[in-house]
Each structure stands twice: as structure tokens, then as C-alpha cells.
Coordinates of C-alpha atoms in Angstrom, one line a residue:
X1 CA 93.4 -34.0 49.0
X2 CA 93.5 -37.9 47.8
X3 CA 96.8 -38.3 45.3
X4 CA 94.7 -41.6 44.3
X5 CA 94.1 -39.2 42.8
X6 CA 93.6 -20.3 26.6
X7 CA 96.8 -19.9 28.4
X8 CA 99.0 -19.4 25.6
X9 CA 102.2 -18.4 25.0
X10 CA 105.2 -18.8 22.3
X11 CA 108.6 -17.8 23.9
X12 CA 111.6 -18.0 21.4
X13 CA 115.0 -17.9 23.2
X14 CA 118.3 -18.3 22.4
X15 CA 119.7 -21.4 23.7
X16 CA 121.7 -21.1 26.7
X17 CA 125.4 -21.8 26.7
X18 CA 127.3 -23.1 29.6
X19 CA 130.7 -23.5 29.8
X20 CA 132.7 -25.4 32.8
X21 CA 136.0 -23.8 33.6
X22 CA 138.8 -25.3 35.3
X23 CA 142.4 -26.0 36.7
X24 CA 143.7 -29.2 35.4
X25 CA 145.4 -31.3 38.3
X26 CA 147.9 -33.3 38.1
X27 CA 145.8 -36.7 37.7
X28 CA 144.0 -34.9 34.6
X29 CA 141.4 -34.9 36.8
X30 CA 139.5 -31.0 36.9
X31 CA 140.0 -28.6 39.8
X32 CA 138.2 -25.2 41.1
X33 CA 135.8 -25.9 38.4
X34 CA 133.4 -22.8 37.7
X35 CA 130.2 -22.4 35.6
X36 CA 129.9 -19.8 33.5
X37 CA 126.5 -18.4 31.6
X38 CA 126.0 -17.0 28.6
X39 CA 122.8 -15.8 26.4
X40 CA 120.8 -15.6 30.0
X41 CA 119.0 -13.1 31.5
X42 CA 119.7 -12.7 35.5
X43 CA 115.6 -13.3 35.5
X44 CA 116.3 -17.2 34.7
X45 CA 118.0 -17.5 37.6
X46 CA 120.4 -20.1 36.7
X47 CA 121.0 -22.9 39.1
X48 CA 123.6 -25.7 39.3
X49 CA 123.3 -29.2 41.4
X50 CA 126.4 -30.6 41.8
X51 CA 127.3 -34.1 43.0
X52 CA 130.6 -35.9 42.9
X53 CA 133.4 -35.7 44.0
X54 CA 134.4 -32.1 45.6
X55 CA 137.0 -30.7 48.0
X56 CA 138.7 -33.7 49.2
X57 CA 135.2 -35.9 49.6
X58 CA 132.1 -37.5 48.0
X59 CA 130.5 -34.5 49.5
X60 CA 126.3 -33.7 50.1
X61 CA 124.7 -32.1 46.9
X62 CA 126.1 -28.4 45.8
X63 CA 123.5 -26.0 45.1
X64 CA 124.8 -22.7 43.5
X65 CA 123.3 -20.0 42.2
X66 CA 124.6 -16.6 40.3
X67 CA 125.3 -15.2 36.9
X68 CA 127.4 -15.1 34.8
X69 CA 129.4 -17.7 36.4
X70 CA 129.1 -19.7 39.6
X71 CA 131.9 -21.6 41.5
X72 CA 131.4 -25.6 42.4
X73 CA 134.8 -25.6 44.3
X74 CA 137.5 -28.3 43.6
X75 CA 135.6 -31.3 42.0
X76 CA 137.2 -34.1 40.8
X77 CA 136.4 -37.1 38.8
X78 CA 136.7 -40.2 40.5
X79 CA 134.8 -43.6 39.9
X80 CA 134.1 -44.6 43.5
X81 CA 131.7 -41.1 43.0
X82 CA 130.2 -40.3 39.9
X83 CA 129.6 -37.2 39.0
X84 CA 126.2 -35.4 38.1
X85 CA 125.5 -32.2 37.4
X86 CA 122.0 -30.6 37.0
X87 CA 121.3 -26.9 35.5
X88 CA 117.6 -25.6 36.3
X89 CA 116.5 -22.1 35.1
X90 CA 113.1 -20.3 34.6
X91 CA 113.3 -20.1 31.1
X92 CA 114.9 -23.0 29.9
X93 CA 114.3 -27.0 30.4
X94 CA 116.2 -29.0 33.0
X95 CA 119.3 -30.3 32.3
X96 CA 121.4 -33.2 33.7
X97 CA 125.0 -34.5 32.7
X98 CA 126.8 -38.1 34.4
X99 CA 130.1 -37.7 31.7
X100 CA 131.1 -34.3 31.5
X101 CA 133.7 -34.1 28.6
X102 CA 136.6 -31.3 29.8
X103 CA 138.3 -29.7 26.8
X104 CA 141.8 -28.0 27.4
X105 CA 141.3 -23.7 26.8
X106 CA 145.1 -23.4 27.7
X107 CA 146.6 -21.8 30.5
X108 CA 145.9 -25.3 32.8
X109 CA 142.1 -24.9 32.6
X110 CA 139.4 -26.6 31.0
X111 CA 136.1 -26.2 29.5
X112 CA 133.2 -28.5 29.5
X113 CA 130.5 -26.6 27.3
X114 CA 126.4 -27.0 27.0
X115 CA 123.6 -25.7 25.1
X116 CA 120.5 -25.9 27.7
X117 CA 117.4 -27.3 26.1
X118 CA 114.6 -25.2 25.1
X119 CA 111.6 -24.7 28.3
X120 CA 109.0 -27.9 27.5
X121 CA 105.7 -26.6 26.8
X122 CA 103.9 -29.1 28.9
X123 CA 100.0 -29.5 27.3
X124 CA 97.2 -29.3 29.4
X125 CA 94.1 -30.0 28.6
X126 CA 91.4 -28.7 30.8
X127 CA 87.3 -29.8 30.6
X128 CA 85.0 -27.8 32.3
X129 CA 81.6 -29.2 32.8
X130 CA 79.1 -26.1 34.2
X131 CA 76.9 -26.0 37.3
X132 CA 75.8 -23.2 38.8
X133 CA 78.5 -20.7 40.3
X134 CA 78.4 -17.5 38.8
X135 CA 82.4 -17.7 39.8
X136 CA 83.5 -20.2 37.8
X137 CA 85.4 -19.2 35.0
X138 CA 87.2 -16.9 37.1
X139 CA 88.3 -19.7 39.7
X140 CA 89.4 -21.9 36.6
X141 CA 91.2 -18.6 35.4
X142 CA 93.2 -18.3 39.0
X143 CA 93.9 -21.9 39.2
X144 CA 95.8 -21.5 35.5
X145 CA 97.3 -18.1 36.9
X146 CA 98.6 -20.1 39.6
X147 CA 100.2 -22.7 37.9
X148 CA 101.9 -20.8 35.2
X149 CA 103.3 -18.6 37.5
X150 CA 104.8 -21.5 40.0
X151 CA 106.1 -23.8 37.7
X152 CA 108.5 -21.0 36.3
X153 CA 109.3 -19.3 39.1
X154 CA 110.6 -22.6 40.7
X155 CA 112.7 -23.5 37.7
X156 CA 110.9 -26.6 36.9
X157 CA 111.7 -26.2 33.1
X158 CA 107.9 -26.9 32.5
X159 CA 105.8 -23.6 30.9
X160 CA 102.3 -24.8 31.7
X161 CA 100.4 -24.8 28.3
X162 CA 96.9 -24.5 29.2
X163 CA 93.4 -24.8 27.3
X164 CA 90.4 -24.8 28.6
X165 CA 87.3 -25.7 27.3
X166 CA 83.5 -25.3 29.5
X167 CA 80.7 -27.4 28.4
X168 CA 77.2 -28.3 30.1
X169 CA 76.4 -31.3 32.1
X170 CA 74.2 -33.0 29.2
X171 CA 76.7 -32.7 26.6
X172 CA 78.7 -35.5 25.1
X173 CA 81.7 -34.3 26.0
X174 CA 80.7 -34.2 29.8
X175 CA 79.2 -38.1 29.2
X176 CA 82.9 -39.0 28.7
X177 CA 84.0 -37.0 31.2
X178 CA 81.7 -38.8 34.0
X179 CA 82.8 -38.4 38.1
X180 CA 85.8 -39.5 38.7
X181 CA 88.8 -41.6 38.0
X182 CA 86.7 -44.7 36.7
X183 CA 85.0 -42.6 33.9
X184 CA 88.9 -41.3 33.0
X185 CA 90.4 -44.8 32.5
X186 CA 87.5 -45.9 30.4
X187 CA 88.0 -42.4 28.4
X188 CA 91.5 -43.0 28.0
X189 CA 91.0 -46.4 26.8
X190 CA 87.8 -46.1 24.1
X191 CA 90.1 -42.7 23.0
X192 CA 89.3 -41.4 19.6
X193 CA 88.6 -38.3 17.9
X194 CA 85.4 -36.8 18.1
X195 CA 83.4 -35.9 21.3
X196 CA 85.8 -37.6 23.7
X197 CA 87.4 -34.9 25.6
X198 CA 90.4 -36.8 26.2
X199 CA 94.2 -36.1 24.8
X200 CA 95.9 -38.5 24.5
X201 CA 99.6 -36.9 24.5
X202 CA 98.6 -34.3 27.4
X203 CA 97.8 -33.8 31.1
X204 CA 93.9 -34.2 31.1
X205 CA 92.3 -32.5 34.2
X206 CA 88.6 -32.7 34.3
X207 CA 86.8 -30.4 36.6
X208 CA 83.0 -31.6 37.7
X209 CA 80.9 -30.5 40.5
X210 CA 81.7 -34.1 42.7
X211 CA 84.0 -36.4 42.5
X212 CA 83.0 -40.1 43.5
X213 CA 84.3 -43.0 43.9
X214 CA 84.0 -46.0 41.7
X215 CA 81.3 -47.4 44.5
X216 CA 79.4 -44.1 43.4
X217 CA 79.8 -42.2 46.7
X218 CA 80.4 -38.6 47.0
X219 CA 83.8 -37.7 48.1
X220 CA 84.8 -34.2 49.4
X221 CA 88.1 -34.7 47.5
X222 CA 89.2 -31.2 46.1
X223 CA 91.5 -33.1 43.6
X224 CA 91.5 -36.4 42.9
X225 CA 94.9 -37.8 40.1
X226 CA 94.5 -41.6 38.3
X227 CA 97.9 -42.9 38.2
X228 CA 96.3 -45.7 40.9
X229 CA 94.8 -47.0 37.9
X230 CA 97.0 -46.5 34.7
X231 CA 96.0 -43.2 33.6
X232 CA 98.2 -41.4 35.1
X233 CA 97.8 -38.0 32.7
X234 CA 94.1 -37.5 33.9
X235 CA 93.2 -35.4 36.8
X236 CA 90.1 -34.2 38.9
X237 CA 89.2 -31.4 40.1
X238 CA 85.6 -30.8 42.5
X239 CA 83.8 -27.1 43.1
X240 CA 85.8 -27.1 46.7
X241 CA 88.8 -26.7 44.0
X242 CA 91.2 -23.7 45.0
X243 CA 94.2 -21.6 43.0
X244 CA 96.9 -24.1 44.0
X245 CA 94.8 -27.7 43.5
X246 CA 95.4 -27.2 39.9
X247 CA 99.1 -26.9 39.9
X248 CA 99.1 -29.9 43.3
X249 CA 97.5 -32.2 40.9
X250 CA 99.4 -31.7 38.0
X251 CA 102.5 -32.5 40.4
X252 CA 100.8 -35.5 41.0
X253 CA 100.9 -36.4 37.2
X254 CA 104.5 -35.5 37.2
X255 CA 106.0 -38.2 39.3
X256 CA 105.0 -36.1 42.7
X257 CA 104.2 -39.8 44.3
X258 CA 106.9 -40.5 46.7
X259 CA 107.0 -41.3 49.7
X260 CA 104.6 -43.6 48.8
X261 CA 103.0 -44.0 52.2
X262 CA 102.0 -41.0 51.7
X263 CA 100.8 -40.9 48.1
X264 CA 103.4 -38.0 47.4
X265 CA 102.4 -35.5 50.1
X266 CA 104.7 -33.5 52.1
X267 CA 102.4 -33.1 55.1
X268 CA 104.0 -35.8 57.6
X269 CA 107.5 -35.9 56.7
X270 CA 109.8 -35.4 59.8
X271 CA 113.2 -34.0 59.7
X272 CA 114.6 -34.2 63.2
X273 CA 111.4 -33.1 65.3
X274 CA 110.4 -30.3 62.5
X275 CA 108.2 -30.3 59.6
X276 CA 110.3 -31.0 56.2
X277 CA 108.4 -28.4 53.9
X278 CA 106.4 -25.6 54.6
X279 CA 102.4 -25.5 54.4
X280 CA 102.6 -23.9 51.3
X281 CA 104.8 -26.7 49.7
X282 CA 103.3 -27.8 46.7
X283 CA 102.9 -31.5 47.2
X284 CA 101.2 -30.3 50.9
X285 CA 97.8 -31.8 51.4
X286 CA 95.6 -29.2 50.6
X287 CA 97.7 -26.8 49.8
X288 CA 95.8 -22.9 49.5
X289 CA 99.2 -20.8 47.8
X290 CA 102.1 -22.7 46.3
X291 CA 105.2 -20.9 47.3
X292 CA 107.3 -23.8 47.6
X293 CA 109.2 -26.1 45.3
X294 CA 112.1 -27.7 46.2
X295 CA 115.0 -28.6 43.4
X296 CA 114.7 -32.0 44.7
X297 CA 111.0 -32.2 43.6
X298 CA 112.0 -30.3 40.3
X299 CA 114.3 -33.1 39.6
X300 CA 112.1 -35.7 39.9
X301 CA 109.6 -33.6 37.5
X302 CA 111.9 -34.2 35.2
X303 CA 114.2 -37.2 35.3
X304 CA 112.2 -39.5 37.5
X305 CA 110.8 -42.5 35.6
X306 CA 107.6 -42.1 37.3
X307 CA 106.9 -38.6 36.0
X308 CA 104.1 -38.5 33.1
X309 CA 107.5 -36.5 31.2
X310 CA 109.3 -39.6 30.5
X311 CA 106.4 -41.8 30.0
X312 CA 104.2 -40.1 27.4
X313 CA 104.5 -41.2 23.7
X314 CA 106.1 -37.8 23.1
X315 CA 107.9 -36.8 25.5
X316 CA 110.9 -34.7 25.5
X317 CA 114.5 -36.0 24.8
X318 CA 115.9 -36.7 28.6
X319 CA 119.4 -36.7 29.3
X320 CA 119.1 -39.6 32.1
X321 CA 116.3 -41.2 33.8
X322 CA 116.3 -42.0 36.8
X323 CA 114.2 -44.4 39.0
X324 CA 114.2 -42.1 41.8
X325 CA 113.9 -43.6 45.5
X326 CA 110.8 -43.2 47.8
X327 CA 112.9 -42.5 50.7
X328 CA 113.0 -38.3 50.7
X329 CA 116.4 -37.6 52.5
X330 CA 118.7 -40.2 51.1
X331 CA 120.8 -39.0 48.3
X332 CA 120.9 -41.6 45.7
X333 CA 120.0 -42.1 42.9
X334 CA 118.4 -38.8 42.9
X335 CA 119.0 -36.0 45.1
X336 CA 117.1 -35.8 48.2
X337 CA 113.6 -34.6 48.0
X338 CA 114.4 -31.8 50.5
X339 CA 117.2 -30.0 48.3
X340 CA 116.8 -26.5 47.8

């Protein structure tokens, strides 16, 4: 798959409180620190990132999981190792911290307390133009399913907010819409309301019987995303589309590009003679099931300046953002791409 390349829903929640407990040292600096959750059902499946400074070292990423509280060991705050901590949940956005403020509670511990942000209904905007498969509608129907369902069981923080619309080849909608990436960034740029499909402050994926490239040859592309030429919200998908492409591509659109030698797929990267991600990794070429999503690749999802999140004219209030490196192991600025 070339990374050159109505679902619904209202969920009001109680925000999420987290509070940091723990043993002041003698340096002032905070010891055996805990998290603790409250207003969360076990289903969100809370889980903290921790880097920094952490039983005697600037130790390799934390990852804990639990409810209602979960243990991060002895961390300390010390400026030769900054700390960062990241909370991801099913049913609440991503959140990241750099300055944790500890508050005393008494009794030699401390407190550091958050409200997590509300999920982000991410908008997509699906165009449909019609040949002739009597399966269609229900292959665009999985291909939502699919989506929906993976980006919250992974914690990504995104609820996939889908409409889709179906028109016929001759339509003017379907002019706009044209074969490929070429059409898109002449969409994007000529936007306007009216018969132009495109949305301007959502993920546009576009799905047309071909896909060809701006030469006008037909590609066997199943998805096809435009970042590669500034328009980096639109997608395509072709007929040979299947119930993951949809979700794959709208990784793509979310920063999904690194390594960059290999436009943001996880099918050659090596760790030590064995693959790094499964076959069913999202960001894996081709990819027939999604059933896995790393926290490294939710973090870039959401923090990474190259994700269509922290570039779009409306995008959510981030906490940091990070220009995330290409190189998937190393563990700075961002946590490795691997982490999970």
C-alpha cells in the first residue's frame, strides 16, 4: 500500500482525575510516586508513560497499567533528565505533562493532580463514488467498523467520527473528487461550499474505483494518502480496499510517516534479527486486521508535529508538541516507536 499516499456518536463523560502520590525526599525531590484514578471505568484502561528520572537512573520508558492507582517506582526530578509523563485511555484524549507541580497532602507525600481531556472526535469525511459491486456499502460499513473499534481499543484518544456520503460517477461531486492525489490537492485548494466534496477542517478519504497516478496510469494501490503533496488530510481508497485500509490510511494522515524510508510502514523494521511489529500492526503494508497499535505510535498520533492533529486550523489544545524523530528505537524526543 503506497503512504505517498453515519458513524455517529455523542459520549458525555466525566472528566477524569488523576492524582500523583508521593514520599517527599530529602532534596524535595518526589519518591515512590503512584498514580491514582478516579471517575474511570476499569474499561478505559488507563495507561501511564513515564520517563525521567526513576530508581537511581535516567531509566528506559515506564509503562503501567491498573486501576485505581498504578505505581511508577521512585522518580525523581532532576534536570540532567526531564521528566514526562503521558496518560492514554480508551475513553479519554491523550495526555502529556514535562512540569509536574507536586503539592504537599501531609504525612511526607505529595500530590500532583489532573483532569484528562475529553476523547477528540476526529471528523471524517468519507465520498463514495459508485461502480458496480453489489457489496459496496457494506465493505465501506466494515472499513468504519474497523476503525472505530481500533482506535479506542488502542487508547489513541481519537473516537473516529465518521460520515459517509455515496454519489455516482457523473455527479459533480465525483468531478471534484477525480482519481487520485492530484484531483485532492486541486480540491483542497479551489475549496468552497457547494458541490466540492472536500472539508476543509477534516480527514477527507475519497473512495473511487482506481487510483492513478498524476501520469494517468492505473495503480493497484489499495490506499493511496497526499501528505507528499500538501494535503495531507485527504486520502484514497481503490475497490481492492479492505476493513483495515481505512483505519492504515487514516494513520497515515495522523503523523504515521516515520521512518521515512519507509513512508511510515512497519513492514521492514528489524529489531535484532526479528520483525519489530506484527503483520497485523497497523502501519503494516497492507495490513488485512488491525490488532496492533503500539503506545509509541499513539503518541505520535497525538503530539507529533507531523500528525494532521496539531496542524489543522482547529485542532485540539495539545499539551506539548513534539517533532518526533524518524529513527523508531531511539528514545528522544518521543518515545520509541516500539513502546507498548
Amino acid at each position: 500500500m503506497s503512504t505517498r499516499r453515519t458513524l455517529r456518536a455523542s459520549r458525555a463523560r466525566l472528566p477524569l482525575l488523576l492524582v500523583l502520590a508521593s514520599a517527599v525526599g530529602a532534596s524535595g525531590d518526589s519518591l515512590a510516586a503512584r498514580v491514582a484514578f478516579y471517575n474511570v471505568h476499569p474499561w478505559d484502561g488507563p495507561t501511564v508513560v513515564y520517563r525521567g528520572w526513576r530508581d537511581g537512573a535516567c531509566a528506559d520508558p515506564l509503562v503501567a497499567s491498573g486501576s485505581p492507582t498504578v505505581s511508577i517506582g521512585d522518580a525523581q526530578t532532576r534536570g540532567e533528565c526531564p521528566p514526562e509523563l503521558d496518560v492514554f485511555t480508551r475513553f479519554h484524549g491523550a495526555f502529556a505533562t514535562t512540569s509536574p507541580v507536586w503539592e504537599p497532602v501531609g504525612g511526607g507525600a505529595t500530590e500532583y493532580r489532573i483532569a484528562l481531556p475529553p476523547i477528540n472526535r476526529l471528523h471524517v469525511s468519507v465520498w463514495v463514488v459508485r461502480w458496480s459491486d453489489p457489496t459496496l456499502e457494506s465493505r465501506v460499513q466494515w472499513a468504519v467498523f474497523h476503525a472505530l473499534a481500533a482506535y479506542l481499543r488502542f487508547r489513541t484518544g481519537q473516537w473516529i467520527d465518521v460520515k459517509v456520503n455515496y454519489v455516482n460517477s457523473g455527479s459533480p461531486q465525483a468531478g471534484y473528487i477525480g482519481t487520485g492525489c492530484h484531483d485532492a490537492l486541486r480540491a483542497r485548494t479551489t475549496w468552497a461550499p457547494g458541490d466540492n466534496p472536500y472539508v476543509e477542517n477534516a480527514l477527507n478519504v475519497f473512495v473511487v474505483q482506481t487510483i492513478l497516478d498524476p501520469d494517468g496510469s492505473a495503480t493497484t494501490w489499495m490506499g493511496l494518502t497526499c501528505s507528499y503533496i500538501d494535503a495531507a488530510n485527504v486520502a484514497y481508497l481503490s475497490s481492492t480496499f479492505n476493513n483495515a485500509t481505512l483505519a492504515h490510511e487514516i494513520g497515515h494522515m495522523l503523523g504515521m510517516m516515520a521512518p521515512e524510508d519507509e513512508w511510515g510502514h512497519t513492514n521492514w523494521l528489524d529489531c535484532g534479527g526479528v520483525s519489530c511489529f506484527s503483520t497485523e500492526n497497523l502501519m503494516y503494508s497492507d495490513v488485512v486486521a488491525v490488532n496492533e497499535l503500539t503506545l509509541g505510535q499513539a503518541y505520535r498520533m497525538n503530539f507529533d508535529a507531523r500528525s494532521w492533529l496539531n496542524r489543522a486550523a482547529v485542532a485540539p489544545a495539545r499539551q506539548l508538541i513534539r517533532a518526533c524523530q524518524s529513527d523508531w528505537l531511539w528514545n528522544w524526543p518521543c518515545p520509541p516507536l516500539t513502546l507498548n
